[in-house]
C-alpha positions as CSV (number, residue, x, y, z in Angstrom):
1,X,182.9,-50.3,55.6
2,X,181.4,-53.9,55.2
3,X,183.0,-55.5,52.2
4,X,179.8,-58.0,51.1
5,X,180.0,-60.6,48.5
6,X,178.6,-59.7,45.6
7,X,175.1,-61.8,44.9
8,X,175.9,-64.7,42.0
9,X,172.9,-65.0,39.9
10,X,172.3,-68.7,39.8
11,X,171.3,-70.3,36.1
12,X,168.3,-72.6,36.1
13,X,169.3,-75.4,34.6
14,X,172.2,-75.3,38.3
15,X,169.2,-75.3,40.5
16,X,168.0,-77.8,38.2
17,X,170.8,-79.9,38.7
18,X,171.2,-79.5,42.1
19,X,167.7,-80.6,43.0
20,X,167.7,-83.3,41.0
21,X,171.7,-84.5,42.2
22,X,170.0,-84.0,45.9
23,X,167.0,-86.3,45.2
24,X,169.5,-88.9,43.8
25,X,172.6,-88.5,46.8
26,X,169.4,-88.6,49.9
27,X,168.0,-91.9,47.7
28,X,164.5,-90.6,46.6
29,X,165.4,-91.6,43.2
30,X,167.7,-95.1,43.8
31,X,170.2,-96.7,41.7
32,X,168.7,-97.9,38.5
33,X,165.6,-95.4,38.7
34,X,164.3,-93.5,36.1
35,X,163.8,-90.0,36.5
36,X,160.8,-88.2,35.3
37,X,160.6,-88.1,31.3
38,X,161.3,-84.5,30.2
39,X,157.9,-83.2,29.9
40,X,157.1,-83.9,33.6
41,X,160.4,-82.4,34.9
42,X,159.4,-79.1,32.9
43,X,156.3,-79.2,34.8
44,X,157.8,-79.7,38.3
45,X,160.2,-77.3,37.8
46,X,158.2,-74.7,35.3
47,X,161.5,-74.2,33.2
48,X,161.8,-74.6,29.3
49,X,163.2,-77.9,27.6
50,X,166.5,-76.1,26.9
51,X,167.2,-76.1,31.0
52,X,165.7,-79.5,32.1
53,X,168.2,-80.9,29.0
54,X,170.9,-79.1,30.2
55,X,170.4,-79.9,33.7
56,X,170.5,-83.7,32.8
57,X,174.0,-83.0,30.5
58,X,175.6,-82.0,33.9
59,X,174.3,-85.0,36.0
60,X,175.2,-87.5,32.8
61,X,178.9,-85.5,32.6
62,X,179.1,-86.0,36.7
63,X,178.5,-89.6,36.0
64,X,174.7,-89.3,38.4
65,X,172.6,-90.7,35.8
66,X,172.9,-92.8,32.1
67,X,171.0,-92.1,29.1
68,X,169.4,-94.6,27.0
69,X,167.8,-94.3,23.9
70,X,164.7,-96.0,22.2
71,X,161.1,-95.9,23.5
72,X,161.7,-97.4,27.6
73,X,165.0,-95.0,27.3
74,X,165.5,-91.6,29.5
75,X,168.0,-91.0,32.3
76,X,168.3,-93.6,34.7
77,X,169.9,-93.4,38.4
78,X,173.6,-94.6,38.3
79,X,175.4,-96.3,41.0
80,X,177.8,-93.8,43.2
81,X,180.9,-95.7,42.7
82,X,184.7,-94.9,43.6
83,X,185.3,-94.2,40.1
84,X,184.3,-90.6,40.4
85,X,186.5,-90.2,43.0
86,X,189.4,-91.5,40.8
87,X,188.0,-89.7,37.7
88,X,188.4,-86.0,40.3
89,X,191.6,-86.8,41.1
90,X,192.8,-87.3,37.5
91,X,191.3,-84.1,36.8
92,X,193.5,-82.5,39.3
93,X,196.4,-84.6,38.2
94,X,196.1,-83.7,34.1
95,X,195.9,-80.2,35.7
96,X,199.3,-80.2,37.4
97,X,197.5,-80.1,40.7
98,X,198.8,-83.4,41.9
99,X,201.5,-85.5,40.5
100,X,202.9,-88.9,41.0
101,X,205.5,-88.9,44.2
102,X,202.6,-87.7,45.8
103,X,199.8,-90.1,44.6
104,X,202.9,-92.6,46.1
105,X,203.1,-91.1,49.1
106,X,199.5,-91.2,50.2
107,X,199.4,-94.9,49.2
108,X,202.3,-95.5,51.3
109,X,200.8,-93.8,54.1
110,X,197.1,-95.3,53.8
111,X,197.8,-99.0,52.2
112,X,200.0,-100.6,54.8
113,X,197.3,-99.4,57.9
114,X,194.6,-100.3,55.9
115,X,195.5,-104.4,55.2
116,X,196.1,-104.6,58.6
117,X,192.1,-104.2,59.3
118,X,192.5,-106.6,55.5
119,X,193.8,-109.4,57.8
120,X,192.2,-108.7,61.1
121,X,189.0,-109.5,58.6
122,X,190.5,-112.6,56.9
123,X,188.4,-115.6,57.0
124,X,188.2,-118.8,55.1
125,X,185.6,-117.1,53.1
126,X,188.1,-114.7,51.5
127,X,189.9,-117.4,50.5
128,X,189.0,-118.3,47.0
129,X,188.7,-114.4,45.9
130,X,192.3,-113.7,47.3
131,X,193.8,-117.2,45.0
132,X,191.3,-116.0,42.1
133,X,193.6,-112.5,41.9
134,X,196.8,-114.7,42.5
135,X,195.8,-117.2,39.2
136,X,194.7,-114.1,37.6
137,X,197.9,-112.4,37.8
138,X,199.1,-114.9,35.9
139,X,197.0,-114.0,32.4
140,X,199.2,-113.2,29.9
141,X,197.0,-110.9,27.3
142,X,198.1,-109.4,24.3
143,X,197.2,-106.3,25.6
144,X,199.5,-104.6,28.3
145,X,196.5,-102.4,29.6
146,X,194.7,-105.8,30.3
147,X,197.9,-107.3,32.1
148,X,198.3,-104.2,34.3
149,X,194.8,-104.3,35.6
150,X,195.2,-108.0,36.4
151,X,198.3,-106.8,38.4
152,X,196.4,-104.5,40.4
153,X,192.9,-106.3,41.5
154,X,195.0,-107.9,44.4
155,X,194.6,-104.3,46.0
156,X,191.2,-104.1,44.6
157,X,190.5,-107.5,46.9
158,X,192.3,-106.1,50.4
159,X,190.7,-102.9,50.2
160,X,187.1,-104.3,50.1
161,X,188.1,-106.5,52.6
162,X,189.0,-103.7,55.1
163,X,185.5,-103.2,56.0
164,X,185.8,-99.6,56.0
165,X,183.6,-98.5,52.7
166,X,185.7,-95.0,52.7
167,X,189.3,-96.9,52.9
168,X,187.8,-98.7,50.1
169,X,186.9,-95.9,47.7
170,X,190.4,-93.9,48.4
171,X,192.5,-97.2,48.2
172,X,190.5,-98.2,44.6
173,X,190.5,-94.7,43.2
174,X,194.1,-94.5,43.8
175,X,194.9,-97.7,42.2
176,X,193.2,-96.9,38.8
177,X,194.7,-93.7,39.1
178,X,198.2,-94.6,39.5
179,X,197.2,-96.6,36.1
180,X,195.9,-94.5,34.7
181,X,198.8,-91.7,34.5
182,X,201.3,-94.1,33.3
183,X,199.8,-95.2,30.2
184,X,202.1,-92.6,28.4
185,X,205.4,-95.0,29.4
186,X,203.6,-98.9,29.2
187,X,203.8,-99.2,25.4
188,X,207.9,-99.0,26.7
189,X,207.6,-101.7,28.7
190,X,206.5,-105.3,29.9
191,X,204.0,-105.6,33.0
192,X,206.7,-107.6,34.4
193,X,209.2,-105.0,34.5
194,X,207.2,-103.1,36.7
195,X,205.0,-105.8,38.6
196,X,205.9,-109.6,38.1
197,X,204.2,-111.9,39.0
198,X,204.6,-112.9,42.5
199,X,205.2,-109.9,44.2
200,X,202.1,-110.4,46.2
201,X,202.8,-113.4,47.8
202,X,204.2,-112.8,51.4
203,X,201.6,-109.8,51.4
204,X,198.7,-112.3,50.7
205,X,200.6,-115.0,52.9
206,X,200.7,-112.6,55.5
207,X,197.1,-111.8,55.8
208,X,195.7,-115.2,55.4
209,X,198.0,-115.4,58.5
210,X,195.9,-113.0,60.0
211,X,199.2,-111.7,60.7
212,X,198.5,-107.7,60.7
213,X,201.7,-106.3,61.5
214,X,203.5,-108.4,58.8
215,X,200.6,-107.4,56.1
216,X,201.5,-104.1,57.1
217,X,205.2,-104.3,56.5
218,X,205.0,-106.4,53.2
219,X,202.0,-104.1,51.7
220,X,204.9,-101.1,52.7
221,X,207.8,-103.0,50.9
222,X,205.4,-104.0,48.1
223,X,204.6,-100.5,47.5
224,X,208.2,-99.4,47.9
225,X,209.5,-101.9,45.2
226,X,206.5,-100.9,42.7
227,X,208.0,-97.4,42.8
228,X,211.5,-98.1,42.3
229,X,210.6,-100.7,39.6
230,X,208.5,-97.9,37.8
231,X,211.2,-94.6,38.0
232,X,213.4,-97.1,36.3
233,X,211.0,-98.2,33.6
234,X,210.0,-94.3,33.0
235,X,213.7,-93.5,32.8
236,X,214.2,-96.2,30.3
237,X,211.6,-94.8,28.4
238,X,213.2,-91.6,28.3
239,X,216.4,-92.6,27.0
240,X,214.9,-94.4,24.2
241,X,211.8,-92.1,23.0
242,X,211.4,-88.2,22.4
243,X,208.5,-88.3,24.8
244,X,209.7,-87.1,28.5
245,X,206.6,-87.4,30.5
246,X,208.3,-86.7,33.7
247,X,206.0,-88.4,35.9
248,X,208.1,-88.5,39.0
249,X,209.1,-85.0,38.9
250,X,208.5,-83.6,42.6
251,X,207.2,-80.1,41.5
252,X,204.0,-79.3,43.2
C-alpha cells in the first residue's frame, strides 16, 4: 500500500503571507514601498480584516516590512539585510541547536579564505574606511556593548570588501552573532581582555599589502587568539559568579 501524506489545510492569512513575502523577495513591491492599505489587500485577496492583519504580523515578525503609524503610516517594504540571517541563527543557537565552538569553527574555516579575495580587492580607495575602523577601535565608551561593536566592524569592513555579497552576509551574521551570545559573560570583563586594541594590525597590514596568503594566515591567528582570549574570560566569569553559561561546551 501507498503511504500518502496526509493534505495540510493551509490558513489564509499563510497564503496571505506568502504572496505578499513573494511580491516583496521577486521586487514588485521594492525596499521602502508601501503595500496596499488594508481595505485594498481585503479586496485583492477577498479575506476578512482579521487575516490581511495577521498576514502583515508575520511579514513585520520576519522583519519583510515596518509599520508606521499616523495618517501616511501602513506597512512599508524593508530592506533584506544580513541581520535576519544572524537573527535565524540565534534562534537555533538559544535553542541548543548550535553552540559556540561551532559558530568558531565555521569562522575559522570561512574568514581566513574570504580576506584573501579582501586583499586581492584592496585599492587605495579602501583606504580611509579600513583606518576609520582602526581609529575607531580606539573609542573608549562607557558602555562595553558599544566597545565590543567597535572591536568588531574591522570584520564588518573585509567582508564587504570580498566582493562576494553571500561571503558578506555569512561573515556579518556571524560576527553579531558571536556578540551576541556572549553578553551573558561581558559585564565580567573589559573589551580589552578579550580584543585589545591592536590585534588587527598585521591583518589590516597584510591586505593593504595586497598580500592574500599573509591576510589569510593573520585573519586565522587573529581568530585563534580571539577564542583563547574569550574561554579564559568565560572561565573567569565562572569562578567569580553563580552564573555558568557554558558557552564553549562542545555538546551538539
Amino acid at each position: 500500500m501507498v503511504n500518502f501524506t496526509p493534505i495540510r489545510q493551509v490558513k489564509a492569512s499563510d497564503e496571505v503571507y506568502n504572496q505578499l513575502k513573494e511580491a516583496i523577495l521577486t521586487e514588485k513591491y521594492k525596499a521602502g514601498d508601501k503595500l496596499p492599505s488594508e481595505r485594498e489587500l481585503i479586496e485583492m485577496f477577498q479575506v476578512s480584516r482579521t487575516v490581511v492583519r495577521e498576514a502583515i504580523k508575520i511579514l513585520e515578525a520576519n522583519q519583510f516590512v515596518e509599520i508606521k503609524q499616523g495618517a501616511t503610516g501602513g506597512a512599508f517594504v524593508k530592506h533584506v539585510t544580513f541581520e535576519r540571517l544572524s537573527d535565524a541563527c540565534y534562534d537555533m543557537f538559544m535553542s541548543g541547536q548550535l553552540n559556540l565552538p561551532e559558530l568558531c569553527e565555521a569562522r575559522y574555516l570561512i574568514e581566513p579564505m574570504a580576506v584573501m579575495l579582501s586583499a586581492k580587492n584592496y585599492t587605495e580607495q579602501d583606504k580611509p574606511k579600513i583606518l576609520k575602523a582602526l581609529e575607531e577601535e580606539k573609542n573608549y565608551s562607557p558602555s562595553n556593548d558599544e566597545m565590543v561593536y567597535y572591536r568588531s566592524q574591522m570584520h564588518y569592513v573585509l567582508a564587504e570588501m570580498t566582493g562576494n555579497r553571500f561571503l558578506e552576509a555569512i561573515i556579518k551574521s556571524l560576527t553579531i552573532l558571536v556578540r551576541e551570545v556572549t553578553k551573558d559573560i561581558q559585564p565580567a570583563f573589559h573589551p580589552d581582555e578579550v580584543h585589545p586594541v591592536g590585534m588587527h594590525d598585521k591583518l589590516v597590514q597584510a591586505v593593504m599589502n595586497n598580500d592574500e596568503n599573509a591576510a589569510a594566515e593573520e585573519m586565522r591567528l587573529h581568530l585563534i587568539e580571539f577564542r583563547h582570549r574569550l574561554e579564559r574570560a568565560e572561565e573567569n566569569f565562572r569562578k567569580t559568579s553563580n552564573g555558568t553559561p557554558h558557552l564553549f561546551c562542545n555538546k551538539r
